[in-house]
PDB file of C-alpha atoms and ligand atoms in Angstrom:
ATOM      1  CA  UNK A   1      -1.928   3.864  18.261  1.00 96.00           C
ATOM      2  CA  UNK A   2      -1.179   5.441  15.035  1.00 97.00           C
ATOM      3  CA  UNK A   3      -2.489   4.152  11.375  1.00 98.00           C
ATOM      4  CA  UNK A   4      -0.779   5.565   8.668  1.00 98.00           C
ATOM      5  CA  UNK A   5      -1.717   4.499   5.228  1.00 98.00           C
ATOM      6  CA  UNK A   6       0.666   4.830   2.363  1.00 98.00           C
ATOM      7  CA  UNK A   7      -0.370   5.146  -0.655  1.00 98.00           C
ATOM      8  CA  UNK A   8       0.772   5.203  -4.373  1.00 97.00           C
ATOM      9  CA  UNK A   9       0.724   3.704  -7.589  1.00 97.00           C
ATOM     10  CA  UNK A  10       2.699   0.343  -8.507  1.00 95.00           C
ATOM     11  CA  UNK A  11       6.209   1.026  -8.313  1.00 93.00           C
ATOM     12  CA  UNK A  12       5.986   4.380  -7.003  1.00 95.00           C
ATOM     13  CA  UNK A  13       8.330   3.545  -4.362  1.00 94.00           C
ATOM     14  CA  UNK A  14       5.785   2.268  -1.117  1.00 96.00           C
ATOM     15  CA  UNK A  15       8.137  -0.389   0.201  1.00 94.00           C
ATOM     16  CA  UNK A  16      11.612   1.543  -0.273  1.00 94.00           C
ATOM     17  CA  UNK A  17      10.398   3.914   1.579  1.00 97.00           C
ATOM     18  CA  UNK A  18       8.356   2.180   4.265  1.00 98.00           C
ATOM     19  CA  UNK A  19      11.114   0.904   6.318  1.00 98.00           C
ATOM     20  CA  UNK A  20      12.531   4.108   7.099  1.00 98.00           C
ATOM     21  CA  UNK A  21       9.468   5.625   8.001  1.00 98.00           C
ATOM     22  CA  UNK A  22       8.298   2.611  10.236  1.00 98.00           C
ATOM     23  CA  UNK A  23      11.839   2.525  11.930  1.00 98.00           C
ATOM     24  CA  UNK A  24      11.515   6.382  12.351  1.00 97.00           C
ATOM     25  CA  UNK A  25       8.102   6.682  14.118  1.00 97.00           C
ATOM     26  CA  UNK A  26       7.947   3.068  15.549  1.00 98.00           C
ATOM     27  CA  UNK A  27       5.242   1.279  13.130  1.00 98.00           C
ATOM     28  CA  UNK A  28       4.865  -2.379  12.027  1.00 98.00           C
ATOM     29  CA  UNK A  29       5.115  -2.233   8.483  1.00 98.00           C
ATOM     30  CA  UNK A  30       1.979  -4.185   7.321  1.00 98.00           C
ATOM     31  CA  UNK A  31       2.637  -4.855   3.088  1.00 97.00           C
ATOM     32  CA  UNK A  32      -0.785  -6.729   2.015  1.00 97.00           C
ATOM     33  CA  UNK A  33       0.612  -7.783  -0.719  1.00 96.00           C
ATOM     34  CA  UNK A  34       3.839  -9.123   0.672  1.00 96.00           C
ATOM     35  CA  UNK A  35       2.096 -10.902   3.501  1.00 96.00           C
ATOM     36  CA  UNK A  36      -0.117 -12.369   0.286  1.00 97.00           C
ATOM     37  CA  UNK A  37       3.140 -13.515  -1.441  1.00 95.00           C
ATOM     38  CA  UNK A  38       4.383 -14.913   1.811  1.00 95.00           C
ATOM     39  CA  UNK A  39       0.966 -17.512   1.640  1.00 95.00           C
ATOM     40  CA  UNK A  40       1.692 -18.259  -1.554  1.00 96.00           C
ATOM     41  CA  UNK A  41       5.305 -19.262  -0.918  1.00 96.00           C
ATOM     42  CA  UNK A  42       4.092 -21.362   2.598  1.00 97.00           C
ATOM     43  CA  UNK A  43       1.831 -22.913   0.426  1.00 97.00           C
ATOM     44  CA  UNK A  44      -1.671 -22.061   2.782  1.00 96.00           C
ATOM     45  CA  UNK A  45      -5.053 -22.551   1.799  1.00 95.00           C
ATOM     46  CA  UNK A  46      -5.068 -18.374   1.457  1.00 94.00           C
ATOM     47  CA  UNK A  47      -2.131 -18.791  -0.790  1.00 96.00           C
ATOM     48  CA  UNK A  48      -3.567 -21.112  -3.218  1.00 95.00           C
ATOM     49  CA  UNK A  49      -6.640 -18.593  -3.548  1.00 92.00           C
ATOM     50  CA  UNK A  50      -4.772 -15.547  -4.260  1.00 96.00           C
ATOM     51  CA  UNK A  51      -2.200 -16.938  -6.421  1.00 96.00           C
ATOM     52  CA  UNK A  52      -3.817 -16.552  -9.954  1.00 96.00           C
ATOM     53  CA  UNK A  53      -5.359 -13.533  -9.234  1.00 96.00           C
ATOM     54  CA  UNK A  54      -2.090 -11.941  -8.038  1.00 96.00           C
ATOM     55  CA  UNK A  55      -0.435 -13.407 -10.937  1.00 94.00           C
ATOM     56  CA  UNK A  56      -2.980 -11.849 -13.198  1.00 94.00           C
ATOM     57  CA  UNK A  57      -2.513  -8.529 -11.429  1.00 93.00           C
ATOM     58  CA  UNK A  58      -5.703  -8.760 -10.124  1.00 96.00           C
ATOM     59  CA  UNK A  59      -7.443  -7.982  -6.821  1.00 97.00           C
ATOM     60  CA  UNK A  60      -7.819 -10.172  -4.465  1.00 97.00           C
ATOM     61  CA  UNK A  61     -11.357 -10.571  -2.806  1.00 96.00           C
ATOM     62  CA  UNK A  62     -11.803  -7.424  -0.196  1.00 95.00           C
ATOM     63  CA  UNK A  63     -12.654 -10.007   2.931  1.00 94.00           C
ATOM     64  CA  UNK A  64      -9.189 -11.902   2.003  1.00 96.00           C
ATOM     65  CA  UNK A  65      -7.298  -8.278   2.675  1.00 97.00           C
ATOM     66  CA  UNK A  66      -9.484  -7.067   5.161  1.00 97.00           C
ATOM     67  CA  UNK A  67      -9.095 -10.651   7.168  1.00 96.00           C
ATOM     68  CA  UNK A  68      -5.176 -10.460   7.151  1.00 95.00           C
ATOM     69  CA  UNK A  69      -5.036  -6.974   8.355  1.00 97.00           C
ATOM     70  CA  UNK A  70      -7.454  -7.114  11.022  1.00 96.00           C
ATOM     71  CA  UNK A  71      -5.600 -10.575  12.598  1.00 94.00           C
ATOM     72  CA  UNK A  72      -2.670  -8.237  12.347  1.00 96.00           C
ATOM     73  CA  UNK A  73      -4.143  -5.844  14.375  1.00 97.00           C
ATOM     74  CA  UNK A  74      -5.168  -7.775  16.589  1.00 96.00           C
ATOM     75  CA  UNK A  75      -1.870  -9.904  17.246  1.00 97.00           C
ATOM     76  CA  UNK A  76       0.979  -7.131  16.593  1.00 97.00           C
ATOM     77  CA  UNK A  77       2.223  -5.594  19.970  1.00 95.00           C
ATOM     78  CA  UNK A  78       4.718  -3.249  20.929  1.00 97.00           C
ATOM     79  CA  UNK A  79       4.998  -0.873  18.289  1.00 98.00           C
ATOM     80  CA  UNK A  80       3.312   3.007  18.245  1.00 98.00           C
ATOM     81  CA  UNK A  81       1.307   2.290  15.244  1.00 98.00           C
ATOM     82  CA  UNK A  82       0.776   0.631  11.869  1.00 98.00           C
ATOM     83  CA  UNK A  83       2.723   1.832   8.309  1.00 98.00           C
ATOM     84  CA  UNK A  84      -0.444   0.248   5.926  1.00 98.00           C
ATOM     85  CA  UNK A  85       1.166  -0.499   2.745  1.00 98.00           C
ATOM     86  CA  UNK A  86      -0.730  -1.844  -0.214  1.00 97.00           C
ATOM     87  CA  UNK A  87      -4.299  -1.517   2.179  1.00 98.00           C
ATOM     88  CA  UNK A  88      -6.833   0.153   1.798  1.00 98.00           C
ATOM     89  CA  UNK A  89      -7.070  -0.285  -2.554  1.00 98.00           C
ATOM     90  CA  UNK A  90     -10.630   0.508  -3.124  1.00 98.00           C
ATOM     91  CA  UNK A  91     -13.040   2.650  -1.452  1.00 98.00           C
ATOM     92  CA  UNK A  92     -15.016  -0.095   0.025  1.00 98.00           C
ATOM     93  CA  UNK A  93     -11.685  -1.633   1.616  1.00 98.00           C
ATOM     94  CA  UNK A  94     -11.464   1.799   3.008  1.00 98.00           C
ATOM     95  CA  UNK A  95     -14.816   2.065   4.541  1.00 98.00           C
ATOM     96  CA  UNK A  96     -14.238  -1.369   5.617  1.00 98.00           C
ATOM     97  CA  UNK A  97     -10.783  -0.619   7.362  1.00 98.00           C
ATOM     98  CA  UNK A  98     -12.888   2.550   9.144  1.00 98.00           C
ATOM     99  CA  UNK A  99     -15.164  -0.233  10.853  1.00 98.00           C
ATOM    100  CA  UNK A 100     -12.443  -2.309  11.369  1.00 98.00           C
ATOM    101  CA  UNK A 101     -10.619   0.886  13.375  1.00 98.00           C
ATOM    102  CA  UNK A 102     -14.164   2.147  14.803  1.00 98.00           C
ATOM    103  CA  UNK A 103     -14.389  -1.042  16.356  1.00 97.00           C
ATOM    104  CA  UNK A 104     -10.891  -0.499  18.117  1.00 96.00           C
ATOM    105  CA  UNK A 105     -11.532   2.896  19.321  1.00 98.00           C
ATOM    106  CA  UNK A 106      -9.116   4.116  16.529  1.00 98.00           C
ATOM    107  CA  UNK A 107      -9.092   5.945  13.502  1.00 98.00           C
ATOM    108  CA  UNK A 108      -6.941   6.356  10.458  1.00 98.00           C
ATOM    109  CA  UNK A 109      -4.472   9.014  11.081  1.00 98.00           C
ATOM    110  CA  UNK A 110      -3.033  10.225   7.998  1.00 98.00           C
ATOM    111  CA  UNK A 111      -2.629   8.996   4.129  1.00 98.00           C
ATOM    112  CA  UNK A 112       0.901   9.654   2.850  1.00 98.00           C
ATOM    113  CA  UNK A 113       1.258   8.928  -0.893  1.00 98.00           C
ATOM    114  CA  UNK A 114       4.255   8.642  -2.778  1.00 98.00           C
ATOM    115  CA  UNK A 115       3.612  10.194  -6.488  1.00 97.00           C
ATOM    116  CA  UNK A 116       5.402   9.885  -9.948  1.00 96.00           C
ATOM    117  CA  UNK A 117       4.118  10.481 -13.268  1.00 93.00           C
ATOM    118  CA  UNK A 118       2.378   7.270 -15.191  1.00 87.00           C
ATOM    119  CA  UNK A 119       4.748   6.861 -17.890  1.00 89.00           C
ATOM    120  CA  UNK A 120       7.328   6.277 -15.022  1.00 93.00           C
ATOM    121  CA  UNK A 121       5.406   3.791 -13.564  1.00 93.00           C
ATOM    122  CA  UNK A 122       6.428   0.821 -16.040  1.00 91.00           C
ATOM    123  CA  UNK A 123       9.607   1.771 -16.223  1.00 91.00           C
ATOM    124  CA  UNK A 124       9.997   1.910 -12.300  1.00 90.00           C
ATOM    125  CA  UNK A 125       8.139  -2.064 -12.267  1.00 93.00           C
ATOM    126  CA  UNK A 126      10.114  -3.360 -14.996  1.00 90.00           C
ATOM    127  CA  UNK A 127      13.279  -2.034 -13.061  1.00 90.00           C
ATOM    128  CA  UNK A 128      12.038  -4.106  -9.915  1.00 90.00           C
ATOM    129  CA  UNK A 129      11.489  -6.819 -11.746  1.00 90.00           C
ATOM    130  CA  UNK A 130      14.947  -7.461 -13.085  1.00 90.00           C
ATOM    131  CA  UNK A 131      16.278  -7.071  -9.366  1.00 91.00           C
ATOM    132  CA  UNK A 132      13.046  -8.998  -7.358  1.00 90.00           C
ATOM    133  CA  UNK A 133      11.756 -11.180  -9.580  1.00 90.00           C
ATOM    134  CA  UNK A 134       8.185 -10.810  -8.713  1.00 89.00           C
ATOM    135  CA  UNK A 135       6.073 -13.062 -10.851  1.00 87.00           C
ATOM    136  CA  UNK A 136       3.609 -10.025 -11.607  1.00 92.00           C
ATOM    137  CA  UNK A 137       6.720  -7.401 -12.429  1.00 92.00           C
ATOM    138  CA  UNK A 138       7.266  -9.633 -15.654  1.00 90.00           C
ATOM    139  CA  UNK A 139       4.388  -9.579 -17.902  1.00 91.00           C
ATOM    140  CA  UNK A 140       3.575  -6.653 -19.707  1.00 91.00           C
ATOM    141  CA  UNK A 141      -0.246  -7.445 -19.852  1.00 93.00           C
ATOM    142  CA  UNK A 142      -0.469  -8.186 -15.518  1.00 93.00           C
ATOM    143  CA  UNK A 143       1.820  -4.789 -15.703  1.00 93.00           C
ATOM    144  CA  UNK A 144      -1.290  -3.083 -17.719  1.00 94.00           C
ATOM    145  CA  UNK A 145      -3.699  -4.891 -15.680  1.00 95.00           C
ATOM    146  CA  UNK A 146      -2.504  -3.787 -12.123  1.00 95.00           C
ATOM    147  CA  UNK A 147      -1.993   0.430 -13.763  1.00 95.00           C
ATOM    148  CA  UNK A 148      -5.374   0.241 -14.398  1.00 96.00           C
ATOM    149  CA  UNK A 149      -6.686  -1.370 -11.672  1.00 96.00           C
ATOM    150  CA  UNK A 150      -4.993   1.246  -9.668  1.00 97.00           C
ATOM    151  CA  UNK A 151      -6.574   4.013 -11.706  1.00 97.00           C
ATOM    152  CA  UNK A 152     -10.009   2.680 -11.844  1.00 98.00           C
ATOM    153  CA  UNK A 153     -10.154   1.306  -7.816  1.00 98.00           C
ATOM    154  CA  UNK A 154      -7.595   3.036  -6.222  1.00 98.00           C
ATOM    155  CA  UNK A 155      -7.075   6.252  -7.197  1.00 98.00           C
ATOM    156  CA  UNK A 156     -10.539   7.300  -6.460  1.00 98.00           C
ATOM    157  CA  UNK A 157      -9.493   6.663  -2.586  1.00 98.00           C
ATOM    158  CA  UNK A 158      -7.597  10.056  -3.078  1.00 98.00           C
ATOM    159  CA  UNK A 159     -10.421  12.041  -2.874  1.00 98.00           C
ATOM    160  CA  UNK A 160     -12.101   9.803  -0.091  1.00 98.00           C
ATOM    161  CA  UNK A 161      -9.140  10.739   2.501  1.00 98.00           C
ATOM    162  CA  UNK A 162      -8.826  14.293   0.865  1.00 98.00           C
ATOM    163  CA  UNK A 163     -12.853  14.635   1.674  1.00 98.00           C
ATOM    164  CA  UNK A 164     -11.577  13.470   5.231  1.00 97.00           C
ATOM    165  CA  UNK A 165      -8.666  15.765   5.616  1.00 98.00           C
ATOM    166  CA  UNK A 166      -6.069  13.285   5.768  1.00 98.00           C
ATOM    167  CA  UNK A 167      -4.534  13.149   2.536  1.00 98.00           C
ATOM    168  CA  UNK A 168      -0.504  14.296   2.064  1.00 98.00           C
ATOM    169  CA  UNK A 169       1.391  13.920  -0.920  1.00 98.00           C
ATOM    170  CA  UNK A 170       5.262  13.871  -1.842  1.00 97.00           C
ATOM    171  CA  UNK A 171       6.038  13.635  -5.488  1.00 97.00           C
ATOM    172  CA  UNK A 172       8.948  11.439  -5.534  1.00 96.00           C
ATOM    173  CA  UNK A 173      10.340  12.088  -9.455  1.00 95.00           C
ATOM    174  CA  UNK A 174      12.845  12.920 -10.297  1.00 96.00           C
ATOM    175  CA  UNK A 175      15.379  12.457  -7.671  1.00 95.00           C
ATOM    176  CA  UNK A 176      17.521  10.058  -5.963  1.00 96.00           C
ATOM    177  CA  UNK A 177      15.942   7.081  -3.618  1.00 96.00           C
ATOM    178  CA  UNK A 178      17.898   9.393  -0.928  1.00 97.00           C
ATOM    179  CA  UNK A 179      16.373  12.375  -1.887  1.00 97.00           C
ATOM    180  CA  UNK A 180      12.856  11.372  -2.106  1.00 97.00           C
ATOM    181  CA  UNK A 181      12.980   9.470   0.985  1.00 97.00           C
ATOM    182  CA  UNK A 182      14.252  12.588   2.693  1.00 98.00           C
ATOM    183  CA  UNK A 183      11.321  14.071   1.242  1.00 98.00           C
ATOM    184  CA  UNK A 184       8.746  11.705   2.709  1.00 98.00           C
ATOM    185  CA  UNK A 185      10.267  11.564   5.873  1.00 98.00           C
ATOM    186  CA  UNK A 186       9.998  15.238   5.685  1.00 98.00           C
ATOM    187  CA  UNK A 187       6.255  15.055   4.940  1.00 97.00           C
ATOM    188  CA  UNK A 188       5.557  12.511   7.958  1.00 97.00           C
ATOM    189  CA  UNK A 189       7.460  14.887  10.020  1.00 97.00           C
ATOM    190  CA  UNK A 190       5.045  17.473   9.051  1.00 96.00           C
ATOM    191  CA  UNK A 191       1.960  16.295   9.733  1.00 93.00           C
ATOM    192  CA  UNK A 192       2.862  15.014  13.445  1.00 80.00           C
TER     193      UNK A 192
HETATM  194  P1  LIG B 218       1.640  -5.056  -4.077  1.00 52.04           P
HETATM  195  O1  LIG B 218       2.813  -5.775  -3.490  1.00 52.04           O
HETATM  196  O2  LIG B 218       1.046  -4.044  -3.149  1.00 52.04           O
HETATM  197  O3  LIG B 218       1.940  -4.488  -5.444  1.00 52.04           O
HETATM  198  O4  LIG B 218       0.495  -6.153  -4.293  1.00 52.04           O
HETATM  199  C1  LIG B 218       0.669  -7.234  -5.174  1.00 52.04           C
HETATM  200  C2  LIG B 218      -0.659  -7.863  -5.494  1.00 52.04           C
HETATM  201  O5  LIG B 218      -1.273  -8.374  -4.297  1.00 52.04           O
HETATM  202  C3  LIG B 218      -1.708  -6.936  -6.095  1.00 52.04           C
HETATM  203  O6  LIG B 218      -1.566  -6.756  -7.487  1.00 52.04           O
HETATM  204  C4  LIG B 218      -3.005  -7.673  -5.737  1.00 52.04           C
HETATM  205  O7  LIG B 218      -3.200  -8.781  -6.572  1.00 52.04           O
HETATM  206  C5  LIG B 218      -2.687  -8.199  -4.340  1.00 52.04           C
HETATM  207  N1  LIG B 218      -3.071  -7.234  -3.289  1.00 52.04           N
HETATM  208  C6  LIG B 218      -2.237  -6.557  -2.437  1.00 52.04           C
HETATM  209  N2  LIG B 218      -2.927  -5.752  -1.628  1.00 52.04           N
HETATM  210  C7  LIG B 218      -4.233  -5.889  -1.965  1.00 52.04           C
HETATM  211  C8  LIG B 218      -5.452  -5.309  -1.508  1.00 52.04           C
HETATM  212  N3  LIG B 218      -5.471  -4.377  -0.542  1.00 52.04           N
HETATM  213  N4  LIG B 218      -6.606  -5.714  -2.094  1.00 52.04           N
HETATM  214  C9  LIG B 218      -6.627  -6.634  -3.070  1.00 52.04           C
HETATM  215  N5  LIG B 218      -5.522  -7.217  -3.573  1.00 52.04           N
HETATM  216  C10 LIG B 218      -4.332  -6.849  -3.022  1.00 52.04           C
END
């Protein structure tokens, strides 16, 4: 099995790209956070828990994450590999999902990120937010709240998978949606 993570900051462009590089190489797409808004929608006892912190574009406890993805692992069949979207978001999720893959036998193959500059990235949410309607696209204070989470948890993950040799980037502004998914298809392609 493959595990490809991919990586960015909010509203860099992770889930309109992911399909066409899951249908491409045979992965399940696995979005944390749209499997999280799917519990809050059904209602679950999950759902309820994550709800306000999501809505304050806050984390979500590491076990709640690191639960969800390892059932998927466990349960999702007939597909090459796994297209992790949202997951890993801090470095201990990401020593946590290399137990979790240890475990298994496996490892994680390659990080693909999808770059744009940071004074795009508020643009690029409150874009999405007119067309999705995501609760946490809305509110410029969550918006602040989830740019910096990402700089001060995530973006140190960067130079945990460059440390490990895995780490590929396509910068993905300016351009078209056609163009740049051309170019991360391209970048998959070139680290098969
Ligand atoms: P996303 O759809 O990836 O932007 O995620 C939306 C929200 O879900 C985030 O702002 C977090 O509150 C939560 N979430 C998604 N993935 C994770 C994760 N790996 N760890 C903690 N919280 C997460």
């Amino acid at each position: 099995m493959k595990y490809y993570i991919l990586f960015g900051p909010p509203g860099a462009g992770k889930g309109t790209h992911a399909g066409a590089v899951a249908e491409k190489y045979n992965l399940k797409h696995l979005s944390t956070g749209e499997l999280l808004r799917n519990e809050i929608a059904a209602g679950t006892e999950l759902g309820k828990k994550a709800k306000s912190l999501i809505e304050a574009g806050s984390l979500v406890p590491d076990e709640v994450v690191e639960g969800i993805i390892e059932s998927a692992f466990d349960t999702i069949r007939g597909v090459d590999g796994f297209l992790l979207d949202g997951f890993p978001r801090t470095i201990a999720q990401g020593e946590a999902l290399d137990r979790i893959l240890a475990k298994r036998g496996e490892k994680v193959d390659a990080v693909i990120a999808i770059m744009i500059p940071d004074e795009i990235v508020k643009e690029r949410i409150a874009g999405r937010a007119k067309v999705e309607g995501r609760a946490d696209d809305a509110n410029e204070e969550v918006i602040q709240n989830r740019i910096r989470t990402y700089h001060e948890l995530t973006e140190p993950l960067i130079a945990f998978y460059k440390e490990a040799g895995k780490y590929h980037e396509a910068v993905c502004y300016p351009g078209t949606i056609e163009e740049n998914r051309a170019k991360v298809l391209a970048l998959v392609d070139s680290i098969q």
